[in-house]
mmCIF file of C-alpha atoms in Angstrom:
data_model
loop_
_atom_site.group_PDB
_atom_site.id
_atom_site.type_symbol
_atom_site.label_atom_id
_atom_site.label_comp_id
_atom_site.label_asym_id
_atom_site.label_seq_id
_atom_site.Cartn_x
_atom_site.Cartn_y
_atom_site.Cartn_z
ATOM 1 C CA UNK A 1 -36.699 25.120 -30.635
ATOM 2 C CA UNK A 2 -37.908 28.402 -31.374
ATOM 3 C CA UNK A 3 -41.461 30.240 -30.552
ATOM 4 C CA UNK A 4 -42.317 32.931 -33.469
ATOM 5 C CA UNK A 5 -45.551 35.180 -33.493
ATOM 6 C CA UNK A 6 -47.436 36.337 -36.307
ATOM 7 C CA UNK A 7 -50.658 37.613 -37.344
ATOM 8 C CA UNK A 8 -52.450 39.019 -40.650
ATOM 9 C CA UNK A 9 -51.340 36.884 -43.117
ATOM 10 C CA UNK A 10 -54.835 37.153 -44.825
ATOM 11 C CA UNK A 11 -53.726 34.565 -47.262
ATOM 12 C CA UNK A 12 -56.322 34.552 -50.296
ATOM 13 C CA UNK A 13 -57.618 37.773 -49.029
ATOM 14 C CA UNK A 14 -57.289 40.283 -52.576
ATOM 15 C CA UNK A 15 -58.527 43.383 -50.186
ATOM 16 C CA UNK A 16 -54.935 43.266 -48.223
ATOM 17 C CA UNK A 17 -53.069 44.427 -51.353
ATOM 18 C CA UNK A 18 -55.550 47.165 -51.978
ATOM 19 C CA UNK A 19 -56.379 48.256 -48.568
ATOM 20 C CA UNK A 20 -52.789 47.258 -46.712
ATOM 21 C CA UNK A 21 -51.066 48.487 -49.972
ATOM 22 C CA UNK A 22 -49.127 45.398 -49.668
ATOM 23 C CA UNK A 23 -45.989 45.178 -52.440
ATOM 24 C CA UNK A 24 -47.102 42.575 -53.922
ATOM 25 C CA UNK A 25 -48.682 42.541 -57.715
ATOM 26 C CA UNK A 26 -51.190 39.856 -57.538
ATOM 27 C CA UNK A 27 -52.435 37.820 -54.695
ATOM 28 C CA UNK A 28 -50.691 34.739 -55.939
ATOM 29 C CA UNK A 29 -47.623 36.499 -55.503
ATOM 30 C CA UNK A 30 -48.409 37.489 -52.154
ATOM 31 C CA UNK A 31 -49.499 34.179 -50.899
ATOM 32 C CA UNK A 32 -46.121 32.630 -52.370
ATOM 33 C CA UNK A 33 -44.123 35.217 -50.791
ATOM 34 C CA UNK A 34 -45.453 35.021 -47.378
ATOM 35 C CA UNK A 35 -45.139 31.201 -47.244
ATOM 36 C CA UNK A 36 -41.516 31.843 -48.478
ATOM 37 C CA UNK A 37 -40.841 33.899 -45.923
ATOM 38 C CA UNK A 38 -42.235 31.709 -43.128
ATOM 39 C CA UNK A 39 -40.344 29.207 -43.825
ATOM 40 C CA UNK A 40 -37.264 30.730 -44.539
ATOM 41 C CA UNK A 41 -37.255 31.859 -40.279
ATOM 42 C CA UNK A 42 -39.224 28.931 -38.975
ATOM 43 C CA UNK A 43 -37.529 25.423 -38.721
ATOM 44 C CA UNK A 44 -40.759 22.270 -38.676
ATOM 45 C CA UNK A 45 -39.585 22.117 -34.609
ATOM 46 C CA UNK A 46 -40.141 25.033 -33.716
ATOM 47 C CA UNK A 47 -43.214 26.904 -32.794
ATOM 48 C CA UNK A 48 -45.504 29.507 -33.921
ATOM 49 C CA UNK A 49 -48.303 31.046 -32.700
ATOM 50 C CA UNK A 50 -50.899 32.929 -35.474
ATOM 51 C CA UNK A 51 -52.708 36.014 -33.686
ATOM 52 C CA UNK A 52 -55.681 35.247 -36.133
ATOM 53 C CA UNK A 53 -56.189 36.452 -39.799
ATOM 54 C CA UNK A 54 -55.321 33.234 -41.409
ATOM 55 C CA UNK A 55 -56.761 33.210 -44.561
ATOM 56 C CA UNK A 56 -60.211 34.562 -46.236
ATOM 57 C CA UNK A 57 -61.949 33.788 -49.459
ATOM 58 C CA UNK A 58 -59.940 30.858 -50.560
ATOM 59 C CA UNK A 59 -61.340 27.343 -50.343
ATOM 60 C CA UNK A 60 -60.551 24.849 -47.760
ATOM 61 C CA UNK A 61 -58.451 22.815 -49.767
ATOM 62 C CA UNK A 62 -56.712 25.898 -50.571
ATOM 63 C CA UNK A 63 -56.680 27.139 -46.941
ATOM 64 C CA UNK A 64 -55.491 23.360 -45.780
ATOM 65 C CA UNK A 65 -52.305 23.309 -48.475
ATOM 66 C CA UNK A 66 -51.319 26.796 -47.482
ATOM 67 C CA UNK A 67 -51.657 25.420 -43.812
ATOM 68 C CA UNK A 68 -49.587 22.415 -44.549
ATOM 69 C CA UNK A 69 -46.895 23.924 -46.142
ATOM 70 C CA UNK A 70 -45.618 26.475 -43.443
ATOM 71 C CA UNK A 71 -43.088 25.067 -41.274
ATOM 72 C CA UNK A 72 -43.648 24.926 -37.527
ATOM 73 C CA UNK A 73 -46.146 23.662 -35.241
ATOM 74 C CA UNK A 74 -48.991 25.852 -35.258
ATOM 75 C CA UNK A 75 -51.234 27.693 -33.433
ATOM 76 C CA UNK A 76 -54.106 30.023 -34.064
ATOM 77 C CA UNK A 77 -55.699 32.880 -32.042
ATOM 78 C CA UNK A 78 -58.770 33.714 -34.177
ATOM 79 C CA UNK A 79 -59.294 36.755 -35.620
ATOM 80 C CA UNK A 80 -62.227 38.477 -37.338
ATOM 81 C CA UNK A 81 -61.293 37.107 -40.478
ATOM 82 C CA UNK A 82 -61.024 33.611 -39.689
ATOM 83 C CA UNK A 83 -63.806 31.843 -41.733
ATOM 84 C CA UNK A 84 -64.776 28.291 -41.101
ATOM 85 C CA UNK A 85 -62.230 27.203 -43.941
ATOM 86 C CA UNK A 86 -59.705 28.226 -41.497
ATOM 87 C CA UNK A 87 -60.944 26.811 -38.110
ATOM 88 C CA UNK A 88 -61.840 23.770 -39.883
ATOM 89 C CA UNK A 89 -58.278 22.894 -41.518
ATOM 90 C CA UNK A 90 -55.893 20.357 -39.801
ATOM 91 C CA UNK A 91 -52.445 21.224 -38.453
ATOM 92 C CA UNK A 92 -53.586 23.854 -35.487
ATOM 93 C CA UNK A 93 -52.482 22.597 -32.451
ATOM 94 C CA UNK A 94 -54.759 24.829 -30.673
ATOM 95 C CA UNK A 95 -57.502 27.248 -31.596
ATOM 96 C CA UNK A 96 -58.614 29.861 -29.136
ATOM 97 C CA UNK A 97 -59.327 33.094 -29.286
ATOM 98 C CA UNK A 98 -56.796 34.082 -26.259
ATOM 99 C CA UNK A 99 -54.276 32.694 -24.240
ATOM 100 C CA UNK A 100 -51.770 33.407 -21.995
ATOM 101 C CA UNK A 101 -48.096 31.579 -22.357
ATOM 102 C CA UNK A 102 -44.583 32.092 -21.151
ATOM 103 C CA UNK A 103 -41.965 32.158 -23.373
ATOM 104 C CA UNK A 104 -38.446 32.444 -21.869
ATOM 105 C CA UNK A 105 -39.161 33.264 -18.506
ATOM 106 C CA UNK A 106 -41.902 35.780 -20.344
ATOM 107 C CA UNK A 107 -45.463 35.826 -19.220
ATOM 108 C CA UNK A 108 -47.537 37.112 -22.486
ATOM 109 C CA UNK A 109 -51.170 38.110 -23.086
ATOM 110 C CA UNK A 110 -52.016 36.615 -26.863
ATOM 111 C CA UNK A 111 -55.288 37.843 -28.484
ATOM 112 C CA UNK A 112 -55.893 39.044 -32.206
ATOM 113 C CA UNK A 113 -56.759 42.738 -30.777
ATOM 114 C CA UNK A 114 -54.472 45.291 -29.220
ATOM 115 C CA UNK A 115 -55.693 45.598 -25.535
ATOM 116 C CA UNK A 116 -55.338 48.830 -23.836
ATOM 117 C CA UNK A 117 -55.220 46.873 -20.780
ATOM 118 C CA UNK A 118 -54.043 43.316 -19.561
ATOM 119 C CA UNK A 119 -53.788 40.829 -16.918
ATOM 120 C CA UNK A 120 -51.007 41.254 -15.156
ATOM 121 C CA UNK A 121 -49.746 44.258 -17.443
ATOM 122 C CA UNK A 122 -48.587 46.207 -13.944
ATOM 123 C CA UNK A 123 -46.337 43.133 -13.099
ATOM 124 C CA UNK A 124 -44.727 43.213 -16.599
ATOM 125 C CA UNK A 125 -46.628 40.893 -18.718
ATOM 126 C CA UNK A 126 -46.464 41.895 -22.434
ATOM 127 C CA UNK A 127 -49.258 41.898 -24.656
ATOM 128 C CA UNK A 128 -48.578 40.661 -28.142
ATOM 129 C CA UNK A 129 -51.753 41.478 -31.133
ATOM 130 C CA UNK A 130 -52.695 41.636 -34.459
ATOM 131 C CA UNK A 131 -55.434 43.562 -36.021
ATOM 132 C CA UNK A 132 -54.008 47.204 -36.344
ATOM 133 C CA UNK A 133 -51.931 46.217 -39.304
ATOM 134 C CA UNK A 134 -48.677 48.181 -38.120
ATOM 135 C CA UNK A 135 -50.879 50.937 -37.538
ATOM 136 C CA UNK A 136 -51.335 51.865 -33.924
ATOM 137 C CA UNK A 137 -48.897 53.855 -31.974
ATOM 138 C CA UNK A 138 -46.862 50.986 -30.276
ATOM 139 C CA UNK A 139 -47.315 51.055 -26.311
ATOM 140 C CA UNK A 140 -45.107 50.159 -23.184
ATOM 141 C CA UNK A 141 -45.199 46.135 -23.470
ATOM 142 C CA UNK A 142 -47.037 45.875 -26.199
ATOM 143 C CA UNK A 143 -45.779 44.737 -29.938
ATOM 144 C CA UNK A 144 -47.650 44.478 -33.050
ATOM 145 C CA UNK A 145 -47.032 40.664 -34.606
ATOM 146 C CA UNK A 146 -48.497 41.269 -37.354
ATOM 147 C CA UNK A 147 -46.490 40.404 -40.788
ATOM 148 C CA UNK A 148 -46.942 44.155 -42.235
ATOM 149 C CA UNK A 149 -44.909 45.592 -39.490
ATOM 150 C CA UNK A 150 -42.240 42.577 -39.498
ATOM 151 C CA UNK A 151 -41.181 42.005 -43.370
ATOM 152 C CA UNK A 152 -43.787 40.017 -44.207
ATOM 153 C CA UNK A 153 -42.315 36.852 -41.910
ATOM 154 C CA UNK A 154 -43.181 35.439 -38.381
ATOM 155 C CA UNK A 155 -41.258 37.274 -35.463
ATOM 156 C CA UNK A 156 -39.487 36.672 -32.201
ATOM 157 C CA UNK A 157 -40.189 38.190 -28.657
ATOM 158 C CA UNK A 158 -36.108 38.822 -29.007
ATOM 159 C CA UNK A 159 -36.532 40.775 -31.965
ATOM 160 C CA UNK A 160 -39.517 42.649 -31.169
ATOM 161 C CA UNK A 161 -38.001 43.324 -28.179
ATOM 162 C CA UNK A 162 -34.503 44.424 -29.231
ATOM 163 C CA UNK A 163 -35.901 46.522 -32.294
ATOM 164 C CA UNK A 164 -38.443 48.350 -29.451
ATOM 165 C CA UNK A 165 -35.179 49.064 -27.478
ATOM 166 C CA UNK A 166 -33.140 50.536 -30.541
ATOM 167 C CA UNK A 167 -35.878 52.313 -31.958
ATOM 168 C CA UNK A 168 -36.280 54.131 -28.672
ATOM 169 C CA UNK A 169 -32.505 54.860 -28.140
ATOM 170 C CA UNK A 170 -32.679 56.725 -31.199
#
């Protein structure tokens, strides 16, 4: 069993491919591709947690199919674009707007925005966001989850961590 992060999906949401610039023709396409995606990394045991940005605009039956068919068992960190639609559908396991987990042997800060500071953050706790869209200069112990600055897919602390580390070395 795996844990994957994510954030930003902003299924339903036509202002991501103007705004975001996101490669993706229509909004259908982009909906189908991101779903593809998920689910082509995350097994139905395993476990990911959304750093908010679900889905806006679509309705809730829409919200709840697009919520049923990514693999995994799900949770959600709200974000500012998290309508009702998406806090209402079933198939979160949680809903919060921040939490703090470990993840192998990993203490980590979860919240949709990019903190500047964190509990813990002297004693090595890493501080996973969304938000910022890829945007923001990345920071000692902090990573980006969002799907525009992972190919469009959910994301492990491994890989996030080894692609920091190479990126770096460079």
């Amino acid at each position: 069993m795996t844990t994957y992060f994510t954030s930003d999906t902003h299924f339903g949401d036509p202002r991501v491919l103007r705004i975001d610039r996101r490669p993706f023709p229509d909004l259908a396409t982009h909906d189908a591709a991101l779903v593809e995606n998920w689910n082509a990394v995350v097994e139905p045991d395993d476990t990911v947690w959304h750093l908010g940005d679900f889905a806006l605009g679509p309705p809730p039956e829409r919200v709840q199919a697009l919520l049923s068919a990514l693999n995994g068992q799900k949770h959600l960190i709200v974000g500012n674009n998290d309508g009702p639609a998406t806090l209402a559908a079933h198939g979160w396991l949680s809903i919060a707007h921040y939490a703090e987990i470990d993840v192998d042997g990993q203490h980590l800060v979860l919240c949709h925005y990019a903190f500047r500071t964190w509990n813990r953050m002297g004693s090595g706790v890493i501080d996973l966001h969304g938000h910022s869209h890829g945007n923001l200069k990345p920071a000692t112990r902090q990573y980006d989850v969002g799907v525009d600055a992972w190919e469009f897919r959910p994301v492990t602390l491994e890989t996030m961590r080894a692609t920091r580390r190479r990126r770096t070395a460079t």
